[in-house]
PDB file of C-alpha atoms in Angstrom:
ATOM      1  CA  MET A   1      -5.912 -15.218  19.650  1.00 67.00           C
ATOM      2  CA  PHE A   2      -4.800 -12.536  22.120  1.00 70.00           C
ATOM      3  CA  GLN A   3      -1.542 -14.361  22.821  1.00 76.00           C
ATOM      4  CA  TYR A   4      -0.927 -14.756  19.086  1.00 70.00           C
ATOM      5  CA  VAL A   5      -1.418 -11.022  18.487  1.00 74.00           C
ATOM      6  CA  VAL A   6       0.936 -10.185  21.347  1.00 79.00           C
ATOM      7  CA  ARG A   7       3.594 -12.534  19.931  1.00 79.00           C
ATOM      8  CA  ARG A   8       3.252 -10.970  16.493  1.00 75.00           C
ATOM      9  CA  LEU A   9       3.599  -7.494  17.977  1.00 78.00           C
ATOM     10  CA  LEU A  10       6.777  -8.583  19.748  1.00 83.00           C
ATOM     11  CA  VAL A  11       8.120 -10.000  16.475  1.00 80.00           C
ATOM     12  CA  MET A  12       7.551  -6.577  14.919  1.00 82.00           C
ATOM     13  CA  ILE A  13      10.333  -5.124  17.056  1.00 84.00           C
ATOM     14  CA  PRO A  14      13.306  -6.980  15.469  1.00 87.00           C
ATOM     15  CA  VAL A  15      11.699  -6.594  12.024  1.00 85.00           C
ATOM     16  CA  LEU A  16      11.458  -2.833  12.418  1.00 86.00           C
ATOM     17  CA  ILE A  17      15.010  -2.683  13.762  1.00 87.00           C
ATOM     18  CA  GLY A  18      16.153  -4.593  10.688  1.00 88.00           C
ATOM     19  CA  VAL A  19      14.268  -2.193   8.394  1.00 86.00           C
ATOM     20  CA  THR A  20      15.744   0.865  10.099  1.00 86.00           C
ATOM     21  CA  LEU A  21      19.222  -0.658   9.981  1.00 88.00           C
ATOM     22  CA  VAL A  22      18.989  -1.284   6.246  1.00 87.00           C
ATOM     23  CA  ILE A  23      17.606   2.142   5.376  1.00 84.00           C
ATOM     24  CA  SER A  24      20.117   3.859   7.667  1.00 82.00           C
ATOM     25  CA  SER A  25      22.979   1.988   5.969  1.00 84.00           C
ATOM     26  CA  VAL A  26      21.688   3.049   2.557  1.00 81.00           C
ATOM     27  CA  VAL A  27      21.417   6.645   3.774  1.00 75.00           C
ATOM     28  CA  TYR A  28      24.969   6.673   5.129  1.00 77.00           C
ATOM     29  CA  LEU A  29      26.361   5.210   1.896  1.00 76.00           C
ATOM     30  CA  SER A  30      24.438   7.593  -0.354  1.00 73.00           C
ATOM     31  CA  PRO A  31      26.409  10.414  -1.982  1.00 71.00           C
ATOM     32  CA  GLY A  32      25.801  14.007  -1.002  1.00 68.00           C
ATOM     33  CA  ASN A  33      26.342  16.116   2.103  1.00 69.00           C
ATOM     34  CA  PRO A  34      23.100  17.098   3.862  1.00 72.00           C
ATOM     35  CA  ALA A  35      24.773  20.127   5.413  1.00 72.00           C
ATOM     36  CA  GLN A  36      26.020  21.274   2.009  1.00 72.00           C
ATOM     37  CA  ILE A  37      22.551  20.770   0.522  1.00 69.00           C
ATOM     38  CA  ALA A  38      20.866  22.642   3.380  1.00 69.00           C
ATOM     39  CA  LEU A  39      23.170  25.685   3.084  1.00 70.00           C
ATOM     40  CA  GLY A  40      23.574  25.682  -0.701  1.00 68.00           C
ATOM     41  CA  GLN A  41      26.443  25.028  -3.066  1.00 69.00           C
ATOM     42  CA  ASN A  42      28.052  28.421  -2.432  1.00 74.00           C
ATOM     43  CA  ALA A  43      27.978  28.178   1.357  1.00 72.00           C
ATOM     44  CA  ASN A  44      30.985  29.031   3.483  1.00 76.00           C
ATOM     45  CA  PRO A  45      33.058  25.900   4.340  1.00 78.00           C
ATOM     46  CA  GLU A  46      33.193  26.966   7.982  1.00 79.00           C
ATOM     47  CA  ALA A  47      29.404  27.219   8.100  1.00 77.00           C
ATOM     48  CA  ILE A  48      29.155  23.770   6.533  1.00 74.00           C
ATOM     49  CA  GLU A  49      31.511  22.279   9.115  1.00 79.00           C
ATOM     50  CA  GLU A  50      29.560  23.941  11.919  1.00 79.00           C
ATOM     51  CA  LEU A  51      26.254  22.556  10.628  1.00 73.00           C
ATOM     52  CA  GLU A  52      27.808  19.091  10.173  1.00 73.00           C
ATOM     53  CA  ALA A  53      28.837  19.131  13.827  1.00 76.00           C
ATOM     54  CA  GLU A  54      25.389  20.350  14.865  1.00 72.00           C
ATOM     55  CA  MET A  55      23.688  17.590  12.858  1.00 71.00           C
ATOM     56  CA  GLY A  56      26.070  14.939  14.197  1.00 71.00           C
ATOM     57  CA  LEU A  57      27.400  14.095  10.746  1.00 71.00           C
ATOM     58  CA  ASN A  58      30.920  13.825  12.130  1.00 73.00           C
ATOM     59  CA  ASP A  59      29.936  11.009  14.493  1.00 76.00           C
ATOM     60  CA  PRO A  60      30.586   7.371  13.500  1.00 79.00           C
ATOM     61  CA  PRO A  61      27.673   5.740  11.614  1.00 79.00           C
ATOM     62  CA  HIS A  62      26.784   3.362  14.456  1.00 81.00           C
ATOM     63  CA  VAL A  63      26.596   6.248  16.950  1.00 83.00           C
ATOM     64  CA  ARG A  64      24.352   8.240  14.615  1.00 82.00           C
ATOM     65  CA  TYR A  65      22.121   5.201  14.074  1.00 84.00           C
ATOM     66  CA  LEU A  66      21.780   4.421  17.791  1.00 86.00           C
ATOM     67  CA  ASP A  67      20.984   8.054  18.569  1.00 86.00           C
ATOM     68  CA  TRP A  68      18.302   8.106  15.854  1.00 85.00           C
ATOM     69  CA  LEU A  69      16.890   4.740  16.993  1.00 86.00           C
ATOM     70  CA  ALA A  70      16.675   5.928  20.607  1.00 88.00           C
ATOM     71  CA  GLY A  71      14.789   9.020  19.482  1.00 87.00           C
ATOM     72  CA  ALA A  72      12.498   6.989  17.193  1.00 86.00           C
ATOM     73  CA  ALA A  73      11.584   4.700  20.108  1.00 85.00           C
ATOM     74  CA  GLN A  74      10.318   7.829  21.903  1.00 87.00           C
ATOM     75  CA  GLY A  75       8.464   9.149  18.866  1.00 84.00           C
ATOM     76  CA  ASP A  76      11.187  11.599  17.833  1.00 87.00           C
ATOM     77  CA  LEU A  77      12.149  10.909  14.207  1.00 87.00           C
ATOM     78  CA  GLY A  78      14.549  13.805  13.972  1.00 84.00           C
ATOM     79  CA  THR A  79      14.412  17.145  12.181  1.00 84.00           C
ATOM     80  CA  SER A  80      14.181  17.778   8.462  1.00 85.00           C
ATOM     81  CA  VAL A  81      17.377  19.120   6.923  1.00 79.00           C
ATOM     82  CA  ARG A  82      15.514  21.326   4.437  1.00 79.00           C
ATOM     83  CA  SER A  83      12.571  22.693   6.408  1.00 82.00           C
ATOM     84  CA  GLN A  84      14.001  22.348   9.945  1.00 82.00           C
ATOM     85  CA  ARG A  85      10.647  20.922  11.029  1.00 88.00           C
ATOM     86  CA  PRO A  86      10.136  17.767  13.115  1.00 90.00           C
ATOM     87  CA  VAL A  87       9.910  14.756  10.807  1.00 91.00           C
ATOM     88  CA  SER A  88       7.088  13.209  12.839  1.00 91.00           C
ATOM     89  CA  GLU A  89       5.025  16.378  12.358  1.00 92.00           C
ATOM     90  CA  MET A  90       5.607  16.342   8.602  1.00 92.00           C
ATOM     91  CA  ILE A  91       4.625  12.663   8.377  1.00 92.00           C
ATOM     92  CA  MET A  92       1.440  13.144  10.392  1.00 92.00           C
ATOM     93  CA  GLU A  93       0.397  15.899   7.976  1.00 91.00           C
ATOM     94  CA  ARG A  94       0.847  13.531   4.997  1.00 91.00           C
ATOM     95  CA  LEU A  95      -0.294  10.234   6.545  1.00 91.00           C
ATOM     96  CA  PRO A  96      -4.082  10.810   6.188  1.00 92.00           C
ATOM     97  CA  ALA A  97      -3.763  11.437   2.443  1.00 92.00           C
ATOM     98  CA  THR A  98      -1.740   8.255   1.941  1.00 91.00           C
ATOM     99  CA  LEU A  99      -4.191   6.160   3.967  1.00 91.00           C
ATOM    100  CA  GLU A 100      -7.122   7.631   2.017  1.00 92.00           C
ATOM    101  CA  LEU A 101      -5.522   6.656  -1.279  1.00 91.00           C
ATOM    102  CA  ALA A 102      -4.562   3.172  -0.059  1.00 90.00           C
ATOM    103  CA  ILE A 103      -8.008   2.412   1.394  1.00 91.00           C
ATOM    104  CA  ALA A 104      -9.812   3.766  -1.679  1.00 92.00           C
ATOM    105  CA  SER A 105      -7.545   1.736  -3.980  1.00 91.00           C
ATOM    106  CA  MET A 106      -8.090  -1.487  -2.028  1.00 90.00           C
ATOM    107  CA  ALA A 107     -11.848  -0.874  -1.848  1.00 91.00           C
ATOM    108  CA  LEU A 108     -11.963  -0.347  -5.611  1.00 91.00           C
ATOM    109  CA  THR A 109      -9.919  -3.511  -6.123  1.00 90.00           C
ATOM    110  CA  LEU A 110     -12.316  -5.601  -4.022  1.00 90.00           C
ATOM    111  CA  ILE A 111     -15.451  -4.054  -5.559  1.00 91.00           C
ATOM    112  CA  ILE A 112     -14.251  -4.957  -9.049  1.00 90.00           C
ATOM    113  CA  ALA A 113     -12.379  -8.213  -8.484  1.00 90.00           C
ATOM    114  CA  LEU A 114     -14.610 -10.227  -6.128  1.00 89.00           C
ATOM    115  CA  PRO A 115     -17.906 -10.031  -8.085  1.00 89.00           C
ATOM    116  CA  LEU A 116     -16.127 -10.385 -11.428  1.00 90.00           C
ATOM    117  CA  GLY A 117     -14.101 -13.395 -10.260  1.00 89.00           C
ATOM    118  CA  VAL A 118     -17.164 -15.121  -8.804  1.00 89.00           C
ATOM    119  CA  ILE A 119     -19.268 -14.519 -11.923  1.00 89.00           C
ATOM    120  CA  SER A 120     -16.412 -15.731 -14.121  1.00 90.00           C
ATOM    121  CA  ALA A 121     -16.154 -18.976 -12.116  1.00 88.00           C
ATOM    122  CA  VAL A 122     -19.909 -19.600 -12.122  1.00 87.00           C
ATOM    123  CA  LYS A 123     -20.140 -18.833 -15.873  1.00 87.00           C
ATOM    124  CA  GLN A 124     -17.031 -20.820 -16.758  1.00 85.00           C
ATOM    125  CA  TYR A 125     -16.218 -21.075 -20.501  1.00 85.00           C
ATOM    126  CA  THR A 126     -18.924 -18.564 -21.439  1.00 89.00           C
ATOM    127  CA  TRP A 127     -18.425 -15.148 -23.027  1.00 89.00           C
ATOM    128  CA  VAL A 128     -18.655 -13.605 -19.548  1.00 87.00           C
ATOM    129  CA  ASP A 129     -15.712 -15.730 -18.400  1.00 88.00           C
ATOM    130  CA  SER A 130     -13.673 -14.851 -21.480  1.00 89.00           C
ATOM    131  CA  LEU A 131     -14.416 -11.135 -21.154  1.00 89.00           C
ATOM    132  CA  SER A 132     -13.469 -11.056 -17.481  1.00 87.00           C
ATOM    133  CA  MET A 133     -10.165 -12.808 -18.191  1.00 86.00           C
ATOM    134  CA  VAL A 134      -9.387 -10.323 -20.969  1.00 88.00           C
ATOM    135  CA  PHE A 135     -10.113  -7.565 -18.457  1.00 85.00           C
ATOM    136  CA  ALA A 136      -7.823  -9.168 -15.867  1.00 85.00           C
ATOM    137  CA  ILE A 137      -4.907  -9.714 -18.251  1.00 86.00           C
ATOM    138  CA  PHE A 138      -5.254  -6.187 -19.673  1.00 86.00           C
ATOM    139  CA  TRP A 139      -5.071  -4.496 -16.274  1.00 83.00           C
ATOM    140  CA  ILE A 140      -2.270  -6.741 -15.006  1.00 81.00           C
ATOM    141  CA  SER A 141      -0.222  -5.740 -18.061  1.00 83.00           C
ATOM    142  CA  MET A 142      -0.908  -2.017 -17.662  1.00 83.00           C
ATOM    143  CA  PRO A 143       1.788  -0.127 -15.661  1.00 83.00           C
ATOM    144  CA  SER A 144       0.239   2.114 -13.019  1.00 83.00           C
ATOM    145  CA  PHE A 145       2.203   5.227 -13.967  1.00 84.00           C
ATOM    146  CA  TRP A 146       1.230   4.847 -17.653  1.00 88.00           C
ATOM    147  CA  LEU A 147      -2.424   4.353 -16.717  1.00 88.00           C
ATOM    148  CA  ALA A 148      -2.215   7.476 -14.537  1.00 90.00           C
ATOM    149  CA  LEU A 149      -0.982   9.556 -17.465  1.00 90.00           C
ATOM    150  CA  ILE A 150      -3.716   8.179 -19.754  1.00 91.00           C
ATOM    151  CA  LEU A 151      -6.391   8.946 -17.156  1.00 91.00           C
ATOM    152  CA  ILE A 152      -5.131  12.509 -16.785  1.00 92.00           C
ATOM    153  CA  LEU A 153      -5.075  12.994 -20.547  1.00 92.00           C
ATOM    154  CA  LEU A 154      -8.600  11.640 -21.057  1.00 92.00           C
ATOM    155  CA  PHE A 155     -10.580  12.645 -17.985  1.00 92.00           C
ATOM    156  CA  SER A 156      -8.789  15.843 -16.973  1.00 90.00           C
ATOM    157  CA  VAL A 157      -7.289  17.418 -20.100  1.00 90.00           C
ATOM    158  CA  ASN A 158      -9.697  16.330 -22.857  1.00 90.00           C
ATOM    159  CA  TRP A 159     -12.989  15.951 -20.999  1.00 90.00           C
ATOM    160  CA  SER A 160     -12.377  18.045 -17.840  1.00 87.00           C
ATOM    161  CA  ILE A 161     -14.344  15.644 -15.638  1.00 90.00           C
ATOM    162  CA  PHE A 162     -11.833  15.198 -12.813  1.00 91.00           C
ATOM    163  CA  PRO A 163      -9.158  17.573 -11.469  1.00 90.00           C
ATOM    164  CA  ILE A 164      -5.668  17.032 -12.863  1.00 88.00           C
ATOM    165  CA  SER A 165      -3.887  16.921  -9.527  1.00 86.00           C
ATOM    166  CA  GLY A 166      -4.047  17.745  -5.839  1.00 86.00           C
ATOM    167  CA  ARG A 167      -6.248  16.692  -2.940  1.00 88.00           C
ATOM    168  CA  ALA A 168      -9.390  18.617  -2.182  1.00 85.00           C
ATOM    169  CA  THR A 169     -10.475  19.412   1.357  1.00 82.00           C
ATOM    170  CA  PRO A 170     -12.550  18.970   3.441  1.00 84.00           C
ATOM    171  CA  VAL A 171     -12.703  15.192   3.151  1.00 84.00           C
ATOM    172  CA  PHE A 172     -15.822  13.099   2.501  1.00 85.00           C
ATOM    173  CA  THR A 173     -17.252  15.677   0.132  1.00 89.00           C
ATOM    174  CA  ALA A 174     -18.049  15.430  -3.573  1.00 89.00           C
ATOM    175  CA  THR A 175     -15.012  17.561  -4.457  1.00 90.00           C
ATOM    176  CA  TRP A 176     -12.760  15.348  -2.351  1.00 90.00           C
ATOM    177  CA  LEU A 177     -14.103  12.214  -4.049  1.00 91.00           C
ATOM    178  CA  MET A 178     -13.507  13.754  -7.466  1.00 92.00           C
ATOM    179  CA  SER A 179      -9.880  14.493  -6.609  1.00 91.00           C
ATOM    180  CA  LEU A 180      -9.416  10.975  -5.192  1.00 92.00           C
ATOM    181  CA  ALA A 181     -11.014   9.134  -8.119  1.00 92.00           C
ATOM    182  CA  LEU A 182      -8.194   9.095 -10.675  1.00 92.00           C
ATOM    183  CA  PRO A 183      -5.358   8.237  -8.232  1.00 92.00           C
ATOM    184  CA  ALA A 184      -7.462   5.414  -6.767  1.00 91.00           C
ATOM    185  CA  ILE A 185      -8.306   4.038 -10.219  1.00 91.00           C
ATOM    186  CA  ALA A 186      -4.662   4.176 -11.303  1.00 90.00           C
ATOM    187  CA  THR A 187      -3.565   2.316  -8.164  1.00 88.00           C
ATOM    188  CA  GLY A 188      -6.468  -0.111  -7.728  1.00 87.00           C
ATOM    189  CA  THR A 189      -7.367  -1.410 -11.184  1.00 86.00           C
ATOM    190  CA  ARG A 190      -4.065  -3.219 -11.768  1.00 81.00           C
ATOM    191  CA  ARG A 191      -4.500  -5.051  -8.455  1.00 84.00           C
ATOM    192  CA  ALA A 192      -8.090  -5.855  -9.472  1.00 87.00           C
ATOM    193  CA  GLY A 193      -6.885  -7.803 -12.519  1.00 86.00           C
ATOM    194  CA  LEU A 194      -4.674 -10.084 -10.448  1.00 86.00           C
ATOM    195  CA  LEU A 195      -7.276 -10.552  -7.721  1.00 90.00           C
ATOM    196  CA  THR A 196      -9.951 -11.383 -10.325  1.00 90.00           C
ATOM    197  CA  ARG A 197      -7.876 -14.280 -11.604  1.00 88.00           C
ATOM    198  CA  MET A 198      -7.211 -15.538  -8.082  1.00 88.00           C
ATOM    199  CA  THR A 199     -10.903 -15.297  -7.138  1.00 89.00           C
ATOM    200  CA  ARG A 200     -11.904 -17.228 -10.240  1.00 90.00           C
ATOM    201  CA  SER A 201      -9.356 -19.998  -9.606  1.00 89.00           C
ATOM    202  CA  SER A 202     -10.262 -20.312  -5.941  1.00 89.00           C
ATOM    203  CA  MET A 203     -14.001 -20.387  -6.653  1.00 89.00           C
ATOM    204  CA  LEU A 204     -13.609 -23.043  -9.380  1.00 89.00           C
ATOM    205  CA  GLU A 205     -11.749 -25.275  -6.954  1.00 87.00           C
ATOM    206  CA  ILE A 206     -14.395 -24.881  -4.253  1.00 87.00           C
ATOM    207  CA  LEU A 207     -17.349 -25.316  -6.638  1.00 85.00           C
ATOM    208  CA  ASN A 208     -16.037 -28.780  -7.559  1.00 83.00           C
ATOM    209  CA  GLU A 209     -15.968 -29.961  -3.938  1.00 82.00           C
ATOM    210  CA  ASP A 210     -18.308 -32.730  -2.806  1.00 82.00           C
ATOM    211  CA  TYR A 211     -20.073 -30.639  -0.170  1.00 82.00           C
ATOM    212  CA  ILE A 212     -21.082 -28.102  -2.832  1.00 82.00           C
ATOM    213  CA  ARG A 213     -22.652 -30.846  -4.927  1.00 82.00           C
ATOM    214  CA  THR A 214     -24.363 -32.177  -1.794  1.00 83.00           C
ATOM    215  CA  ALA A 215     -25.789 -28.742  -0.994  1.00 81.00           C
ATOM    216  CA  ARG A 216     -27.154 -28.446  -4.511  1.00 80.00           C
ATOM    217  CA  GLY A 217     -28.540 -31.971  -4.316  1.00 81.00           C
ATOM    218  CA  LYS A 218     -30.488 -30.967  -1.211  1.00 80.00           C
ATOM    219  CA  GLY A 219     -32.232 -28.281  -3.230  1.00 80.00           C
ATOM    220  CA  ILE A 220     -30.356 -25.263  -1.839  1.00 80.00           C
ATOM    221  CA  GLY A 221     -30.529 -22.375  -4.297  1.00 78.00           C
ATOM    222  CA  ASP A 222     -27.508 -21.373  -6.377  1.00 79.00           C
ATOM    223  CA  ARG A 223     -27.249 -17.972  -4.715  1.00 81.00           C
ATOM    224  CA  ALA A 224     -27.053 -19.517  -1.242  1.00 81.00           C
ATOM    225  CA  VAL A 225     -24.588 -22.173  -2.400  1.00 82.00           C
ATOM    226  CA  ILE A 226     -22.289 -19.617  -4.014  1.00 83.00           C
ATOM    227  CA  TYR A 227     -22.330 -16.824  -1.458  1.00 79.00           C
ATOM    228  CA  THR A 228     -22.958 -18.765   1.768  1.00 77.00           C
ATOM    229  CA  HIS A 229     -20.987 -21.978   1.262  1.00 77.00           C
ATOM    230  CA  ALA A 230     -18.500 -21.508  -1.572  1.00 82.00           C
ATOM    231  CA  MET A 231     -17.488 -17.870  -1.256  1.00 82.00           C
ATOM    232  CA  LYS A 232     -16.485 -17.988   2.382  1.00 78.00           C
ATOM    233  CA  ASN A 233     -14.334 -21.089   1.885  1.00 80.00           C
ATOM    234  CA  ALA A 234     -12.722 -19.608  -1.208  1.00 83.00           C
ATOM    235  CA  MET A 235     -11.589 -16.508   0.676  1.00 84.00           C
ATOM    236  CA  ILE A 236      -8.419 -17.970   2.256  1.00 82.00           C
ATOM    237  CA  PRO A 237      -6.161 -17.722  -0.836  1.00 84.00           C
ATOM    238  CA  ILE A 238      -7.858 -14.443  -1.739  1.00 86.00           C
ATOM    239  CA  ILE A 239      -7.034 -12.979   1.673  1.00 86.00           C
ATOM    240  CA  THR A 240      -3.453 -14.187   1.266  1.00 83.00           C
ATOM    241  CA  LEU A 241      -3.188 -12.313  -2.032  1.00 84.00           C
ATOM    242  CA  ILE A 242      -4.736  -9.216  -0.473  1.00 85.00           C
ATOM    243  CA  GLY A 243      -2.050  -9.323   2.202  1.00 83.00           C
ATOM    244  CA  LEU A 244       0.623  -9.511  -0.494  1.00 82.00           C
ATOM    245  CA  GLN A 245      -0.958  -6.606  -2.375  1.00 84.00           C
ATOM    246  CA  ILE A 246      -0.862  -4.201   0.566  1.00 84.00           C
ATOM    247  CA  PRO A 247       2.892  -3.465   0.350  1.00 83.00           C
ATOM    248  CA  LEU A 248       2.560  -3.114  -3.437  1.00 82.00           C
ATOM    249  CA  ILE A 249      -0.236  -0.584  -3.040  1.00 84.00           C
ATOM    250  CA  PHE A 250       1.910   1.575  -0.761  1.00 84.00           C
ATOM    251  CA  SER A 251       4.975   1.245  -2.976  1.00 81.00           C
ATOM    252  CA  GLY A 252       2.897   2.021  -6.078  1.00 81.00           C
ATOM    253  CA  ALA A 253       1.373   5.001  -4.302  1.00 81.00           C
ATOM    254  CA  VAL A 254       4.830   6.602  -4.200  1.00 84.00           C
ATOM    255  CA  ILE A 255       4.718   6.964  -7.995  1.00 86.00           C
ATOM    256  CA  ILE A 256       1.010   7.751  -8.214  1.00 90.00           C
ATOM    257  CA  GLU A 257       1.239  10.476  -5.582  1.00 89.00           C
ATOM    258  CA  THR A 258       4.053  12.073  -7.556  1.00 88.00           C
ATOM    259  CA  VAL A 259       2.128  11.922 -10.851  1.00 90.00           C
ATOM    260  CA  PHE A 260      -1.060  13.387  -9.357  1.00 91.00           C
ATOM    261  CA  ALA A 261       0.723  15.748  -6.905  1.00 89.00           C
ATOM    262  CA  TRP A 262      -1.177  13.957  -4.155  1.00 90.00           C
ATOM    263  CA  PRO A 263       0.135  15.320  -0.820  1.00 90.00           C
ATOM    264  CA  GLY A 264       0.886  11.967   0.776  1.00 90.00           C
ATOM    265  CA  MET A 265       3.882  10.235   2.292  1.00 91.00           C
ATOM    266  CA  GLY A 266       4.978   8.867  -1.059  1.00 88.00           C
ATOM    267  CA  ARG A 267       5.470  12.328  -2.512  1.00 88.00           C
ATOM    268  CA  LEU A 268       7.184  13.393   0.707  1.00 90.00           C
ATOM    269  CA  LEU A 269       9.577  10.457   0.377  1.00 89.00           C
ATOM    270  CA  VAL A 270      10.412  11.219  -3.265  1.00 87.00           C
ATOM    271  CA  ASN A 271      11.123  14.866  -2.480  1.00 86.00           C
ATOM    272  CA  ALA A 272      13.252  13.863   0.504  1.00 86.00           C
ATOM    273  CA  VAL A 273      15.330  11.471  -1.600  1.00 83.00           C
ATOM    274  CA  LEU A 274      15.877  14.083  -4.309  1.00 80.00           C
ATOM    275  CA  SER A 275      16.963  16.681  -1.738  1.00 78.00           C
ATOM    276  CA  ARG A 276      19.029  14.223   0.356  1.00 78.00           C
ATOM    277  CA  ASP A 277      16.817  14.950   3.362  1.00 82.00           C
ATOM    278  CA  TYR A 278      17.866  11.761   5.122  1.00 83.00           C
ATOM    279  CA  PRO A 279      15.934  12.153   8.417  1.00 85.00           C
ATOM    280  CA  VAL A 280      12.699  12.403   6.423  1.00 89.00           C
ATOM    281  CA  VAL A 281      13.658   9.331   4.370  1.00 88.00           C
ATOM    282  CA  GLN A 282      14.368   7.289   7.507  1.00 88.00           C
ATOM    283  CA  GLY A 283      11.189   8.357   9.274  1.00 90.00           C
ATOM    284  CA  THR A 284       8.935   7.808   6.263  1.00 91.00           C
ATOM    285  CA  VAL A 285      10.277   4.322   5.551  1.00 89.00           C
ATOM    286  CA  LEU A 286       9.837   3.400   9.224  1.00 90.00           C
ATOM    287  CA  VAL A 287       6.170   4.475   9.177  1.00 90.00           C
ATOM    288  CA  TYR A 288       5.605   2.548   5.937  1.00 89.00           C
ATOM    289  CA  ALA A 289       7.082  -0.562   7.565  1.00 88.00           C
ATOM    290  CA  VAL A 290       4.792  -0.228  10.603  1.00 88.00           C
ATOM    291  CA  ILE A 291       1.701   0.151   8.385  1.00 87.00           C
ATOM    292  CA  VAL A 292       2.583  -2.888   6.246  1.00 86.00           C
ATOM    293  CA  ILE A 293       3.335  -5.109   9.248  1.00 85.00           C
ATOM    294  CA  ALA A 294       0.107  -4.064  10.983  1.00 85.00           C
ATOM    295  CA  ALA A 295      -1.912  -4.708   7.819  1.00 84.00           C
ATOM    296  CA  ASN A 296      -0.449  -8.198   7.449  1.00 82.00           C
ATOM    297  CA  LEU A 297      -1.273  -8.913  11.082  1.00 82.00           C
ATOM    298  CA  ALA A 298      -4.894  -7.949  10.353  1.00 83.00           C
ATOM    299  CA  VAL A 299      -4.866 -10.335   7.377  1.00 81.00           C
ATOM    300  CA  ASP A 300      -3.636 -13.193   9.580  1.00 79.00           C
ATOM    301  CA  VAL A 301      -6.391 -12.509  12.099  1.00 79.00           C
ATOM    302  CA  ALA A 302      -8.968 -12.501   9.277  1.00 78.00           C
ATOM    303  CA  TYR A 303      -8.034 -16.102   8.422  1.00 75.00           C
ATOM    304  CA  SER A 304      -9.694 -17.398  11.585  1.00 72.00           C
ATOM    305  CA  TYR A 305     -12.939 -15.593  10.747  1.00 72.00           C
ATOM    306  CA  PHE A 306     -13.294 -17.090   7.281  1.00 71.00           C
ATOM    307  CA  ASP A 307     -12.023 -20.538   8.285  1.00 67.00           C
ATOM    308  CA  PRO A 308     -12.832 -21.551  11.904  1.00 63.00           C
ATOM    309  CA  ARG A 309     -10.513 -24.551  11.490  1.00 63.00           C
ATOM    310  CA  ILE A 310      -7.554 -22.183  11.722  1.00 64.00           C
ATOM    311  CA  LYS A 311      -6.649 -21.712  15.356  1.00 62.00           C
ATOM    312  CA  TYR A 312      -3.956 -19.479  16.816  1.00 58.00           C
ATOM    313  CA  ASP A 313      -2.548 -20.815  20.060  1.00 56.00           C
TER     314      ASP A 313
END
């Protein structure tokens, strides 16, 4: 297992280089002059040229990329064009909020989807099964940004239960949970619909296996059969889907953070794109890539726990 993790970490290096190369190419090809944007539309041309030279905008693209990559390897992601602050410092301020939203969304997804999918499989073709599938299809069809607006309208504007926007501090308090609730629901419920369907399908397949019938024939109770024997073996495709959902949660959080004015990396990225703050765009995308790759590595390691037959040499 240790050797496998080390190999995966080494594979991360060319993947991250590829990600940075793509985003840097997009940045270089994007319209707009960062120096012009930083100084304003009415800035003196000489001042613009001086700032361009200071920012290295006159260097060839490959030189600028290699300089940025060398700095990124040492933890220096550059300086923001707008605020003149270190990009790494700005990201570290926003990273906790993004991780809070992602973890809360995934937790909500699992809390809803796993029990509902299992119950739907056990109660196949009953009203419970039909109701859970209606729930799943409804949430899969509901765009996250539209759900976010509906939640704000109902629970913040009409009923004044939750705050409209923002992130309360300190964390792990009732006020913080109230501010986190609507963004997490908007991000997590759509994933719950898809995971419910996958859990149901996986459980139905396992419940028809011979060893499940044998366990029941030996007089083992239904609860033990479902949660001890069937559930653990049904987790492999579910874990695979969870791994696929992680990038979607972070990409969806970009929109949700903007709608709820949640001070995370997604909102930072949107503002940086709108203001052509390219160092912030490059640094934020790089951190997103590291988080997604690390999360997928954790998913791969989880396979061996749920299925001891899977060995990593």
